[in-house]
Tab-separated table of C-alpha atoms in Angstrom:
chain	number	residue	atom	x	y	z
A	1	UNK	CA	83.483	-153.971	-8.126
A	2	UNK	CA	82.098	-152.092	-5.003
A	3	UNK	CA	86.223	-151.036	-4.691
A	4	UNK	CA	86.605	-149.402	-8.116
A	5	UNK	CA	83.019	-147.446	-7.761
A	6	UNK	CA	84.518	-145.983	-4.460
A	7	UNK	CA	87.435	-145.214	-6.375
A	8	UNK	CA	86.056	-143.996	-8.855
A	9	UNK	CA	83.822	-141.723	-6.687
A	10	UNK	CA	86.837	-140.864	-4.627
A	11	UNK	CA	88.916	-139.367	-8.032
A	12	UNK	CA	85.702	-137.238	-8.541
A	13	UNK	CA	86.137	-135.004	-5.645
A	14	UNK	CA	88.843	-132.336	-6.439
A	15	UNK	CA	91.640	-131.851	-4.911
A	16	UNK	CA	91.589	-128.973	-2.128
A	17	UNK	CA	94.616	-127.004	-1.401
A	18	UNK	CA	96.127	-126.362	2.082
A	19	UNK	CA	94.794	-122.925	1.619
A	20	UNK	CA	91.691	-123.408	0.265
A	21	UNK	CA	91.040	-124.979	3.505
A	22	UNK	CA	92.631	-122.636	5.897
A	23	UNK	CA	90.463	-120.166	3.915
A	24	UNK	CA	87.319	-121.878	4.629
A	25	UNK	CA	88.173	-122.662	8.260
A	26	UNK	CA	88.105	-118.395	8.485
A	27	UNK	CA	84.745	-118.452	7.024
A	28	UNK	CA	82.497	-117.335	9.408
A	29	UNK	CA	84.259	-115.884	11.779
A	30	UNK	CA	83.334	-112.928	14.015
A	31	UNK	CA	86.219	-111.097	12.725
A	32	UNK	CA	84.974	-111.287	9.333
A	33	UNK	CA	82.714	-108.735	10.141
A	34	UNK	CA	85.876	-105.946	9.955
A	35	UNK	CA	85.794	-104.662	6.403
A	36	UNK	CA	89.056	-102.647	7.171
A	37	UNK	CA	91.905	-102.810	4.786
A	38	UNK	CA	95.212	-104.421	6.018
A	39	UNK	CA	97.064	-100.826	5.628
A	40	UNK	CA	94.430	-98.847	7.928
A	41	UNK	CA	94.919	-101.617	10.554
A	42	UNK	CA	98.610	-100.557	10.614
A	43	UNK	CA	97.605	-97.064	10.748
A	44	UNK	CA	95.372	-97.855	14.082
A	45	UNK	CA	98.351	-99.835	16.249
A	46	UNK	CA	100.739	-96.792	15.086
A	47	UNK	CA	98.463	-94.707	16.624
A	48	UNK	CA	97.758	-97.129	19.656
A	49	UNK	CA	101.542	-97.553	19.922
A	50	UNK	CA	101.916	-93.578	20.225
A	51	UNK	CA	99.010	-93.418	22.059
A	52	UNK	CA	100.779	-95.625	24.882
A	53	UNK	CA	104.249	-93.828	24.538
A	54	UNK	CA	102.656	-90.613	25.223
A	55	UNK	CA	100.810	-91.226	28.425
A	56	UNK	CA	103.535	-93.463	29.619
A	57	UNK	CA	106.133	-90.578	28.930
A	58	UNK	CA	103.251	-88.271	31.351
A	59	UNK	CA	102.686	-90.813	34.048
A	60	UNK	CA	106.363	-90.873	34.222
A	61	UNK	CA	106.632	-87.411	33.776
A	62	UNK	CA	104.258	-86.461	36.547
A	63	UNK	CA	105.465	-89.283	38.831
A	64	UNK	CA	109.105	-87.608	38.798
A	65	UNK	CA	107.691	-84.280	39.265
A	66	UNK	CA	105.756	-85.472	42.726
A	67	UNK	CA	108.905	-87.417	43.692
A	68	UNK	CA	110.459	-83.737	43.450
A	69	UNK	CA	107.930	-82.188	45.191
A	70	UNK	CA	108.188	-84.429	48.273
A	71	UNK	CA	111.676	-83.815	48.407
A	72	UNK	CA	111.034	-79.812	48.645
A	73	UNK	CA	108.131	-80.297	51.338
A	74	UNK	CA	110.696	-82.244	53.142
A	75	UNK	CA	112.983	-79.495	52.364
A	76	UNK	CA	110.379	-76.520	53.862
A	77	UNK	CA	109.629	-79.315	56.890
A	78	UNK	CA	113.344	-78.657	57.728
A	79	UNK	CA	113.130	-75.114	56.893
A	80	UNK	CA	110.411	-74.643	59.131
A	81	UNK	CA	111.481	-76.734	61.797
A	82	UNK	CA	111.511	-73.900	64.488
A	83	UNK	CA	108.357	-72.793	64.028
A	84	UNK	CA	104.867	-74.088	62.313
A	85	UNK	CA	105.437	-76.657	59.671
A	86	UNK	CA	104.836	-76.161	55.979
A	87	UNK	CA	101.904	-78.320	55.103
A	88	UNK	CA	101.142	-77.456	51.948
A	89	UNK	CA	103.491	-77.240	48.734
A	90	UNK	CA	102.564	-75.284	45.856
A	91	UNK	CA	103.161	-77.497	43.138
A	92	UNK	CA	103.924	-75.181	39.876
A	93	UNK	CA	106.534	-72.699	42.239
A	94	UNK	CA	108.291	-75.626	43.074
A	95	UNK	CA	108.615	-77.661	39.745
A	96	UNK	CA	109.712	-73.473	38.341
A	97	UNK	CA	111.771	-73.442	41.163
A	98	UNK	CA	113.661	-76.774	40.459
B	1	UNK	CA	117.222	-112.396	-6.209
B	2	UNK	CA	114.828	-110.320	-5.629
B	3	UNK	CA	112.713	-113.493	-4.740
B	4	UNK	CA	114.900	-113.938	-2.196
B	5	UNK	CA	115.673	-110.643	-0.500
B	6	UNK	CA	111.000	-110.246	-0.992
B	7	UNK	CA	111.040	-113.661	0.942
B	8	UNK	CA	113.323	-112.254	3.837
B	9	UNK	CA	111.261	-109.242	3.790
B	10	UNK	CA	108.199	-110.883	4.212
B	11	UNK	CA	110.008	-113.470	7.038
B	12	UNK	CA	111.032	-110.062	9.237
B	13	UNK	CA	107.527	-108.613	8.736
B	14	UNK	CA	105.426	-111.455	9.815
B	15	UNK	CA	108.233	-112.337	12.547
B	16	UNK	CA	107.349	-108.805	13.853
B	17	UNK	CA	103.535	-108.893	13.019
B	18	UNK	CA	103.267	-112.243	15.623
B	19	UNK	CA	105.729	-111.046	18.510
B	20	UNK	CA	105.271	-107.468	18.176
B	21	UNK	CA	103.272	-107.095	21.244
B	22	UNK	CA	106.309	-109.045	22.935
B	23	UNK	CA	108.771	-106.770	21.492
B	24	UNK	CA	106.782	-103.473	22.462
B	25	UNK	CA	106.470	-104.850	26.350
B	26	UNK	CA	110.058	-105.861	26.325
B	27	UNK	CA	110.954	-102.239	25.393
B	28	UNK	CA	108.726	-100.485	27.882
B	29	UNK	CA	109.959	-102.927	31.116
B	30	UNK	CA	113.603	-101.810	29.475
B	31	UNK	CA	112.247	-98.593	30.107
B	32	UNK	CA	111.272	-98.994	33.617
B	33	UNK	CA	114.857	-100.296	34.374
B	34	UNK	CA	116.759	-97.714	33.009
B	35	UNK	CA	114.411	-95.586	34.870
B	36	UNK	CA	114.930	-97.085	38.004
B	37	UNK	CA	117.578	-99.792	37.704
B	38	UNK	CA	116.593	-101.189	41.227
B	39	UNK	CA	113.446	-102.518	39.191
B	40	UNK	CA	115.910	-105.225	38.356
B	41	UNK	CA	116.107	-107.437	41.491
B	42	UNK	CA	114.928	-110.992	42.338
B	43	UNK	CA	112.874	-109.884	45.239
B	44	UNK	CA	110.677	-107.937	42.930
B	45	UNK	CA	110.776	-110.355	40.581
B	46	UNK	CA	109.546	-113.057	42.647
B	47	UNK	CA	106.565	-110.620	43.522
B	48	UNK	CA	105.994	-110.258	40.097
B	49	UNK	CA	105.602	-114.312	39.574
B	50	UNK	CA	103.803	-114.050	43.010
B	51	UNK	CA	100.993	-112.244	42.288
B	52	UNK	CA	100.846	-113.376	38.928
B	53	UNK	CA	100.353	-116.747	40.230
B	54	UNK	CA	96.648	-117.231	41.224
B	55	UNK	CA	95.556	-114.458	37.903
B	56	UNK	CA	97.817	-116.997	35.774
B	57	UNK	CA	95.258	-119.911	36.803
B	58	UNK	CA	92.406	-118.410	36.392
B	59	UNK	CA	93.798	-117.009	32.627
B	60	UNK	CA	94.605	-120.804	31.756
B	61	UNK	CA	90.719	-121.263	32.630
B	62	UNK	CA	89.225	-118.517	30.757
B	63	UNK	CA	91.614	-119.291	27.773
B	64	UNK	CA	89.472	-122.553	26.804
B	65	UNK	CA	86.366	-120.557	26.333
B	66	UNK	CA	88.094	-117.820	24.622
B	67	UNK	CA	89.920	-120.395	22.519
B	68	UNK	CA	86.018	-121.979	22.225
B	69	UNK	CA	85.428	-118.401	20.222
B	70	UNK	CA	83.971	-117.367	23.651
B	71	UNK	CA	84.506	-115.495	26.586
B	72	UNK	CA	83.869	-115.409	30.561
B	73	UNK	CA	83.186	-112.430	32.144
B	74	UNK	CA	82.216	-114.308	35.283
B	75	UNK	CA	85.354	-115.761	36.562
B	76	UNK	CA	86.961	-113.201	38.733
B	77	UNK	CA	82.952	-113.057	40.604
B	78	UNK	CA	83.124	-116.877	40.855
B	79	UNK	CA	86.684	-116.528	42.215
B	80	UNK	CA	85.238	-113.923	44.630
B	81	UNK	CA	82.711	-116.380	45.804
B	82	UNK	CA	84.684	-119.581	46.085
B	83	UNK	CA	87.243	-117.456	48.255
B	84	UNK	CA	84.881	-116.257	50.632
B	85	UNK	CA	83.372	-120.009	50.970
B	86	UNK	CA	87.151	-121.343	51.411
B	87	UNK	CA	87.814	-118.183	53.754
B	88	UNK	CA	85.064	-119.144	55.772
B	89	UNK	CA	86.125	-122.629	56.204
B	90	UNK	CA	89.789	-121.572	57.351
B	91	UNK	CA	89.597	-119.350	59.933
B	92	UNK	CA	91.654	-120.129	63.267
B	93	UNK	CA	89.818	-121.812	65.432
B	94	UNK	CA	90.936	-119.305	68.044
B	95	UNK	CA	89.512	-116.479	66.692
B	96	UNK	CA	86.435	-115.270	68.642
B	97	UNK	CA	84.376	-113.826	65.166
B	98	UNK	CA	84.700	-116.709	63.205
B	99	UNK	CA	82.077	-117.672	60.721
B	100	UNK	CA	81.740	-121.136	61.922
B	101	UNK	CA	81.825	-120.825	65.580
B	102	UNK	CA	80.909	-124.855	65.550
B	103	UNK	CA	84.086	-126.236	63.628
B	104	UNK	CA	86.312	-126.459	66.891
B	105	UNK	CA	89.381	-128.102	64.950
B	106	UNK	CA	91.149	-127.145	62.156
B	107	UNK	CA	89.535	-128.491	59.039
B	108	UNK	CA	91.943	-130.595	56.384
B	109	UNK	CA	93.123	-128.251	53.666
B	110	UNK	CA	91.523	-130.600	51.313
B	111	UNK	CA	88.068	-129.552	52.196
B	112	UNK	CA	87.993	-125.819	51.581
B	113	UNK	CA	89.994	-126.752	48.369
B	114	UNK	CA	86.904	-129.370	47.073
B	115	UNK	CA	84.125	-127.056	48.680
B	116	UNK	CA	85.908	-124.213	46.395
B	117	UNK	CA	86.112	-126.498	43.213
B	118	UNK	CA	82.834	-127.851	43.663
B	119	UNK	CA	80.912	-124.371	43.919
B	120	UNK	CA	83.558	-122.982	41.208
B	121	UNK	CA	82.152	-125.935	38.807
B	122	UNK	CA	78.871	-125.575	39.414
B	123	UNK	CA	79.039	-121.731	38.529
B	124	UNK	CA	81.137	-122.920	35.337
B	125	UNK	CA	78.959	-125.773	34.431
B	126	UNK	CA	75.584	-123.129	34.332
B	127	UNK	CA	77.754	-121.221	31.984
B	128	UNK	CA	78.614	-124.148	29.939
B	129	UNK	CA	75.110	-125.553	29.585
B	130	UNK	CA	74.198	-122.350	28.338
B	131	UNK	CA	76.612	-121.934	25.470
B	132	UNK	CA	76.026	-125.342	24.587
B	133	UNK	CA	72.563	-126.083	25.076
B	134	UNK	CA	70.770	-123.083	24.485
B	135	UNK	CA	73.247	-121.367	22.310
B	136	UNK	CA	73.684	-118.387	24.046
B	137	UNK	CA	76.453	-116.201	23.409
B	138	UNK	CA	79.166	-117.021	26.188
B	139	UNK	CA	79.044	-113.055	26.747
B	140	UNK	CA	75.831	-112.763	28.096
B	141	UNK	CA	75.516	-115.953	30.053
B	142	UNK	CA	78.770	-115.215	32.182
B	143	UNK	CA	77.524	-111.822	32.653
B	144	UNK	CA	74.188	-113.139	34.324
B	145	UNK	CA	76.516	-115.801	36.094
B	146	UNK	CA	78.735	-113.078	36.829
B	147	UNK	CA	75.737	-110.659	39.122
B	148	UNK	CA	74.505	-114.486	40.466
B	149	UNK	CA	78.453	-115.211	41.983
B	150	UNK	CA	78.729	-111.695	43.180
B	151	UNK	CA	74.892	-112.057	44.828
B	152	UNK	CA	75.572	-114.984	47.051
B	153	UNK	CA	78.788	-113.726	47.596
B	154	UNK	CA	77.170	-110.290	49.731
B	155	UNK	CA	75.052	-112.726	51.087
B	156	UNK	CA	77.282	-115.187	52.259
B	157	UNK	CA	79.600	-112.313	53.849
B	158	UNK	CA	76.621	-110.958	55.015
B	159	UNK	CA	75.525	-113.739	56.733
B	160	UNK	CA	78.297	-113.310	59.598
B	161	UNK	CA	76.757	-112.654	62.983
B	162	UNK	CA	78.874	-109.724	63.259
B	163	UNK	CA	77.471	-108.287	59.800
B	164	UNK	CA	79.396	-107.778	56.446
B	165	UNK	CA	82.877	-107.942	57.459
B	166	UNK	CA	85.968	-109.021	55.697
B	167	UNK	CA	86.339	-112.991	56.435
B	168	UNK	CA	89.854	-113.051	57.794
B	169	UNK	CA	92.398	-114.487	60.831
B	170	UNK	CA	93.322	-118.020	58.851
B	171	UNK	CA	95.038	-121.020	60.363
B	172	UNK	CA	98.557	-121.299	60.013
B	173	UNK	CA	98.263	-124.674	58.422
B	174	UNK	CA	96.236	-123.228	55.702
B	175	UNK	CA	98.735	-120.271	55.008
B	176	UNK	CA	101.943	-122.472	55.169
B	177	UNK	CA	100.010	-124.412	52.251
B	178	UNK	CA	99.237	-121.276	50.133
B	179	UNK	CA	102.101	-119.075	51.463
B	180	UNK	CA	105.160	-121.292	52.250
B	181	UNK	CA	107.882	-122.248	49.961
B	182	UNK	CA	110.677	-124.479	48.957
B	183	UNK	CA	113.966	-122.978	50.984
B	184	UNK	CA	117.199	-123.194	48.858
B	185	UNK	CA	120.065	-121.123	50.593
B	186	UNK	CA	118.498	-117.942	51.195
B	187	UNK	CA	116.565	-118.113	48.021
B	188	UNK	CA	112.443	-119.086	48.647
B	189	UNK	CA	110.397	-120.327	45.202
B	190	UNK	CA	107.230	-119.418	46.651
B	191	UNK	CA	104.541	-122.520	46.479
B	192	UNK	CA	101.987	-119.908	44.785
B	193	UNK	CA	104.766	-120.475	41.855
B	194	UNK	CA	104.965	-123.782	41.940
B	195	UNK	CA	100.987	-124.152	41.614
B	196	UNK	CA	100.931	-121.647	38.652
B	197	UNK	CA	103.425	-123.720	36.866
B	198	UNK	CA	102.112	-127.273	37.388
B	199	UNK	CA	98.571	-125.918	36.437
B	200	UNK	CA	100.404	-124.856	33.394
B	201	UNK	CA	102.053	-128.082	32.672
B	202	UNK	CA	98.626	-130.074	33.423
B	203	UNK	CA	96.700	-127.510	31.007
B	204	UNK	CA	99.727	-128.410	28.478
B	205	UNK	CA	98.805	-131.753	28.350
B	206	UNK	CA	95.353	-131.274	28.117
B	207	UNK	CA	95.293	-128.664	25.759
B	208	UNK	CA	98.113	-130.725	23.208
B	209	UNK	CA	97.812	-134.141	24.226
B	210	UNK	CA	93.917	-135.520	24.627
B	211	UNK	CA	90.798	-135.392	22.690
B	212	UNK	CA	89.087	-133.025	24.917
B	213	UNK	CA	91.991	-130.325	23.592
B	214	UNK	CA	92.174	-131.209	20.319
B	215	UNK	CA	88.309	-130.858	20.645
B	216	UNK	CA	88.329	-127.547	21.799
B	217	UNK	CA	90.803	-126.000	18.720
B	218	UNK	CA	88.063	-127.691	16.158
B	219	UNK	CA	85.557	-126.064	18.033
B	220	UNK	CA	87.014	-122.736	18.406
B	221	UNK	CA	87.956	-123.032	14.533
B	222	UNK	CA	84.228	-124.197	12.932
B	223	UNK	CA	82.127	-125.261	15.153
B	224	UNK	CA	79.731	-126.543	12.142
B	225	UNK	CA	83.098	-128.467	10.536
B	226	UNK	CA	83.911	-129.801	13.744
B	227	UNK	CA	79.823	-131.212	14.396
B	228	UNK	CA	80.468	-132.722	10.584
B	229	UNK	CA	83.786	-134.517	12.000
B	230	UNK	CA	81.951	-135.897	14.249
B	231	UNK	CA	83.021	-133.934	17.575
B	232	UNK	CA	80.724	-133.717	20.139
B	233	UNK	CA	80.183	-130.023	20.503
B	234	UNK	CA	78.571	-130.125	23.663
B	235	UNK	CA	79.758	-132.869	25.714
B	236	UNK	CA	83.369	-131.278	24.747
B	237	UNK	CA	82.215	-128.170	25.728
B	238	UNK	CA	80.717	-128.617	29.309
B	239	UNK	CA	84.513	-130.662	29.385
B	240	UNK	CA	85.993	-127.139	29.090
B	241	UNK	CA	84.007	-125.435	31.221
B	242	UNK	CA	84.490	-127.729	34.052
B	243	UNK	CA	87.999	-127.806	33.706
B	244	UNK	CA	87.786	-124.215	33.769
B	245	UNK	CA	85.760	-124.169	36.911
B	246	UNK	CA	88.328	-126.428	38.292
B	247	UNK	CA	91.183	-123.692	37.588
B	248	UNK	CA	88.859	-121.177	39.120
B	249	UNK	CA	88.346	-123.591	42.499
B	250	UNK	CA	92.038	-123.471	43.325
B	251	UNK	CA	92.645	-120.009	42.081
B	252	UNK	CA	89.981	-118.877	44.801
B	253	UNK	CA	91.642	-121.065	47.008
B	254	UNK	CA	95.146	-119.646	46.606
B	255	UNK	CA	93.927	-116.303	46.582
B	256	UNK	CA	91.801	-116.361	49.470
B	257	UNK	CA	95.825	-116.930	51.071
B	258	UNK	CA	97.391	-114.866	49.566
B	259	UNK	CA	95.393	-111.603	50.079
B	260	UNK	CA	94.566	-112.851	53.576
B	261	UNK	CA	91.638	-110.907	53.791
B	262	UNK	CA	87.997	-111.960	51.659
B	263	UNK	CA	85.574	-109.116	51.183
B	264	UNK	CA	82.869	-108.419	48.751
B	265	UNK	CA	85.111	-106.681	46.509
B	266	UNK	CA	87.496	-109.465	45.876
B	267	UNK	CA	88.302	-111.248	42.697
B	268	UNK	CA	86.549	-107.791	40.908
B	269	UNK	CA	88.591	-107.499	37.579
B	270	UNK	CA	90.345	-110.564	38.092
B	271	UNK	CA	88.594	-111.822	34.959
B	272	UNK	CA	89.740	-108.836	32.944
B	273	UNK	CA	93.298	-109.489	34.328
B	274	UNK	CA	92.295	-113.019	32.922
B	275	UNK	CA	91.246	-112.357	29.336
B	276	UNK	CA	93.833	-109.372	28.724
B	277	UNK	CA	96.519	-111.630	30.063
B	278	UNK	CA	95.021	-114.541	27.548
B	279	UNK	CA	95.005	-111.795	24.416
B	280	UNK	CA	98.745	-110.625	25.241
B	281	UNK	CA	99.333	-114.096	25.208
B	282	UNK	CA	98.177	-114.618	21.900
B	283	UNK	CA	94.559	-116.624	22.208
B	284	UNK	CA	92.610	-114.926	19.330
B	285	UNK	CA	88.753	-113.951	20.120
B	286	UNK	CA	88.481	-115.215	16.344
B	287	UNK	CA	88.724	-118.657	18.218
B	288	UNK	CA	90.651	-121.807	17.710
B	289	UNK	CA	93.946	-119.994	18.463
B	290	UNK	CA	96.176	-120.167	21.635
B	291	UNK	CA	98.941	-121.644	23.155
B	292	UNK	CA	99.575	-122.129	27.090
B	293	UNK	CA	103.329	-120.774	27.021
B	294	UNK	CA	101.448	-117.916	25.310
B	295	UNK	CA	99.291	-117.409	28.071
B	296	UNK	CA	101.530	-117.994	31.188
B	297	UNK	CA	104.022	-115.183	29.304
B	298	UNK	CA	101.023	-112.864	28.380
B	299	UNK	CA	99.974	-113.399	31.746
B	300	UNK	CA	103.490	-112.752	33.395
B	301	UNK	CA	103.594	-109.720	31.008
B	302	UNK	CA	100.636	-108.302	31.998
B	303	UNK	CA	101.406	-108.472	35.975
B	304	UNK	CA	104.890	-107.519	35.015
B	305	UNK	CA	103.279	-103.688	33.580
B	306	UNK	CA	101.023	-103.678	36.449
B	307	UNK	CA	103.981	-103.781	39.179
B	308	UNK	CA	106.599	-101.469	37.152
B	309	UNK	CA	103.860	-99.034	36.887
B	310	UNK	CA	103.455	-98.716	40.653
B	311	UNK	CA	106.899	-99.212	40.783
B	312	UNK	CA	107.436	-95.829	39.117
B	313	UNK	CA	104.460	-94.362	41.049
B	314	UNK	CA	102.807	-93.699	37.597
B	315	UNK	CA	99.259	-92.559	38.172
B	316	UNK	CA	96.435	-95.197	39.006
B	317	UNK	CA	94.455	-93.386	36.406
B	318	UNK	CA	96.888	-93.511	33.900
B	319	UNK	CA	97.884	-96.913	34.646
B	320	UNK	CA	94.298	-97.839	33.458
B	321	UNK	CA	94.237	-96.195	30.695
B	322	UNK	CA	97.578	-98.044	29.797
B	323	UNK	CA	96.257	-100.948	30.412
B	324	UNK	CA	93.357	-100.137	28.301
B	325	UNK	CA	95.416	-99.424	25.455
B	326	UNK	CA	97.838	-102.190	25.824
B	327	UNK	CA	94.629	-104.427	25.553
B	328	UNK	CA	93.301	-102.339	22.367
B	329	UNK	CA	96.543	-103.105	21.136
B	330	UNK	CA	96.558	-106.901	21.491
B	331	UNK	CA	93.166	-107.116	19.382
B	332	UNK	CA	94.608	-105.196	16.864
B	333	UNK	CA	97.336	-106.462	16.510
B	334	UNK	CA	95.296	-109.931	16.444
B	335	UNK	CA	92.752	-108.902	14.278
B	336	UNK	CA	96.083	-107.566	11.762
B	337	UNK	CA	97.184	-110.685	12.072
B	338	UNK	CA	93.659	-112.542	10.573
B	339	UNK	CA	93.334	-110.258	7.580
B	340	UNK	CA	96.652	-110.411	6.555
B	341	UNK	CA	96.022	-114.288	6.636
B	342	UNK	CA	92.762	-113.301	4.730
């Protein structure tokens, strides 16, 4: 008796999809808070993405351009050698120069 | 047909929605290389592992209370403490400025390492009781537990008779521990290594393969569904946080031999190094997401942008904002990732 009133209880409850329940697990999260659409998400790691590129490409950029710049103060160290010793490079002659 | 070929579409997309981040670092190292193609060595890639190695522990720590929908902005302060306690306690016995002029023997290695877990735990577990107790956001606690670990740490340091100097001059025992390795041929895997990967393992198996893990994901999911289950939300999440001060106790320890030197500033950013290392890696700050392969390769990542960087002399100022952006772009990416699942 008690079995078939369980039963019977039990067939009340509907049946909850996989979904459903991965949908309620995201209930309340922190990042429901975002109300931005799916396609202006995309738009903000583009930008991130190009965002990195860019100052990567300078870093690297810049990097190459001091390498080159120690190589001509070593250069005008040489030239120099006789007399006083260049101690300071100017940077923008030098990359115009190279 | 077209089912098919919207199916496939959909497979690429989300195959490059979760291991985009992946893909994007993979293309930038490739960068680096053809750059400079001696980037490409073992030597510099055992660094790379190296000093990944203690950062990597103390990521696999932080991880639980990010997974916990949390965070810990404390841990690289704690690590800064425990390493100046275990610094303290290893100094050569021969060396005339030593903290503890009264230890006239070498101490067993054990007892720096349980001095540095024990403090590390304590720190964690005042953390812990107040996400769990008092239901304070996990932010603001380990940023008051954060100023309290960097406090006694000036003190402590300060407490030298010779002033605030950096703790330093270690026994050799002690640095064979941290620093040795296993000899094969003229190849050395560093121990450092070895300890980042059997943390990882251990973490594994906690993580996948006990309650306290499958705790923590029903936690970090719903906290309210997992109370309903029946979890205990509080006993399982004290668990985390002293497993997490655990990590922390032999990160300190490690590091504190590795860098050689403790001063006040170390261990600062260590727990951003932590958490960005943990997002790369894939633990969502939604909670309830994360795997440890995740983190040790976010971690490895990470440390492996950090080292090409200087590698290529980039500019330390750039490199930050870099590493800013790379982080921006792991959130994103995340949070892309929870409303297309929406």
């Amino acid at each position: 008796m008690a079995d078939s009133k369980e039963r019977a209880e039990n067939q009340a409850i509907p049946a909850v999809s996989d979904e459903t329940v991965e949908k309620r697990r995201l209930r309340d999260n922190m990042y429901d808070m975002i109300t931005i659409s799916v396609r202006a998400m995309d738009r903000i790691i583009i930008v991130l993405i190009v965002l990195i590129a860019i100052i990567l490409a300078i870093g690297i950029i810049e990097s190459k351009q001091n390498d080159l710049i120690k190589d001509a103060g070593q250069l005008s160290k040489i030239a120099t050698a006789d007399g006083k010793l260049a101690t300071r490079v100017d940077r923008d002659s030098v990359i115009e120069y190279l | 047909m077209e089912n098919t070929k919207s199916v496939n579409t959909k497979k690429i997309g989300d195959f490059l929605l979760n291991y985009s981040l992946y893909i994007l670092l993979g293309l930038m190292i490739l960068i680096v290389i053809s750059i400079n193609p001696k980037f490409l060595s073992i030597s510099n890639f055992m660094k790379i592992l190296t000093q990944a190695s203690t950062r990597g522990i103390l990521a696999l720590g932080a991880a639980g209370m990010i997974v916990l929908a949390g965070t810990d902005l404390s841990a690289g302060r704690i690590l800064g403490c425990c390493a100046a306690l275990t610094a303290s306690l290893v100094q050569s016995v021969t060396y005339a400025s030593r903290m503890y002029p009264g230890i006239t023997s070498d101490l067993p290695v054990f007892v720096p390492l349980l001095a540095s877990i024990v403090i590390a735990v304590a720190f964690c577990m005042l953390n812990g009781f107040g996400v769990s107790k008092l239901h304070l956001h996990a932010f603001i606690v380990s940023l008051g537990t954060q100023l309290i670990a960097f406090g006694c740490t000036c003190i402590y340091i300060d407490s030298q008779k010779g002033g605030a100097q950096a703790l330093s001059s270690f026994n050799q025992t002690f640095l064979n521990v941290v620093n040795g390795g296993f000899q094969f041929g003229s190849f050395t895997l560093p121990y450092l290594i070895v300890y980042f990967l059997i943390s990882a393992m251990f973490m594994w198996v906690v993580w996948n393969k006990t309650p306290l893990g499958k705790n923590m994901f029903a936690i970090g999911g719903n906290t309210e569904a997992a109370a309903v289950s029946g979890v205990n939300i509080t006993k399982n999440i004290m668990g985390i946080y002293i497993m997490a001060g655990v990590l922390y106790g032999i990160a300190a320890f490690l590091e504190a031999g590795r860098i050689q030197s403790v001063n006040t500033g170390t261990g600062l950013n260590y727990d951003l190094d932590a958490i960005s290392g943990c997002v790369i890696g894939g633990v969502s700050f939604s909670g309830g997401v994360g795997t440890v392969p995740g983190i040790v390769i976010g971690v490895v990542i990470l440390q492996t942008i950090n080292f090409s960087l200087s590698f290529l002399s980039v500019n330390p100022y750039l490199q930050y904002i870099i590493k800013g952006l790379i982080i921006i772009l792991a959130v994103s990416i995340d949070v892309r990732k929870y409303l297309s699942k929406k």
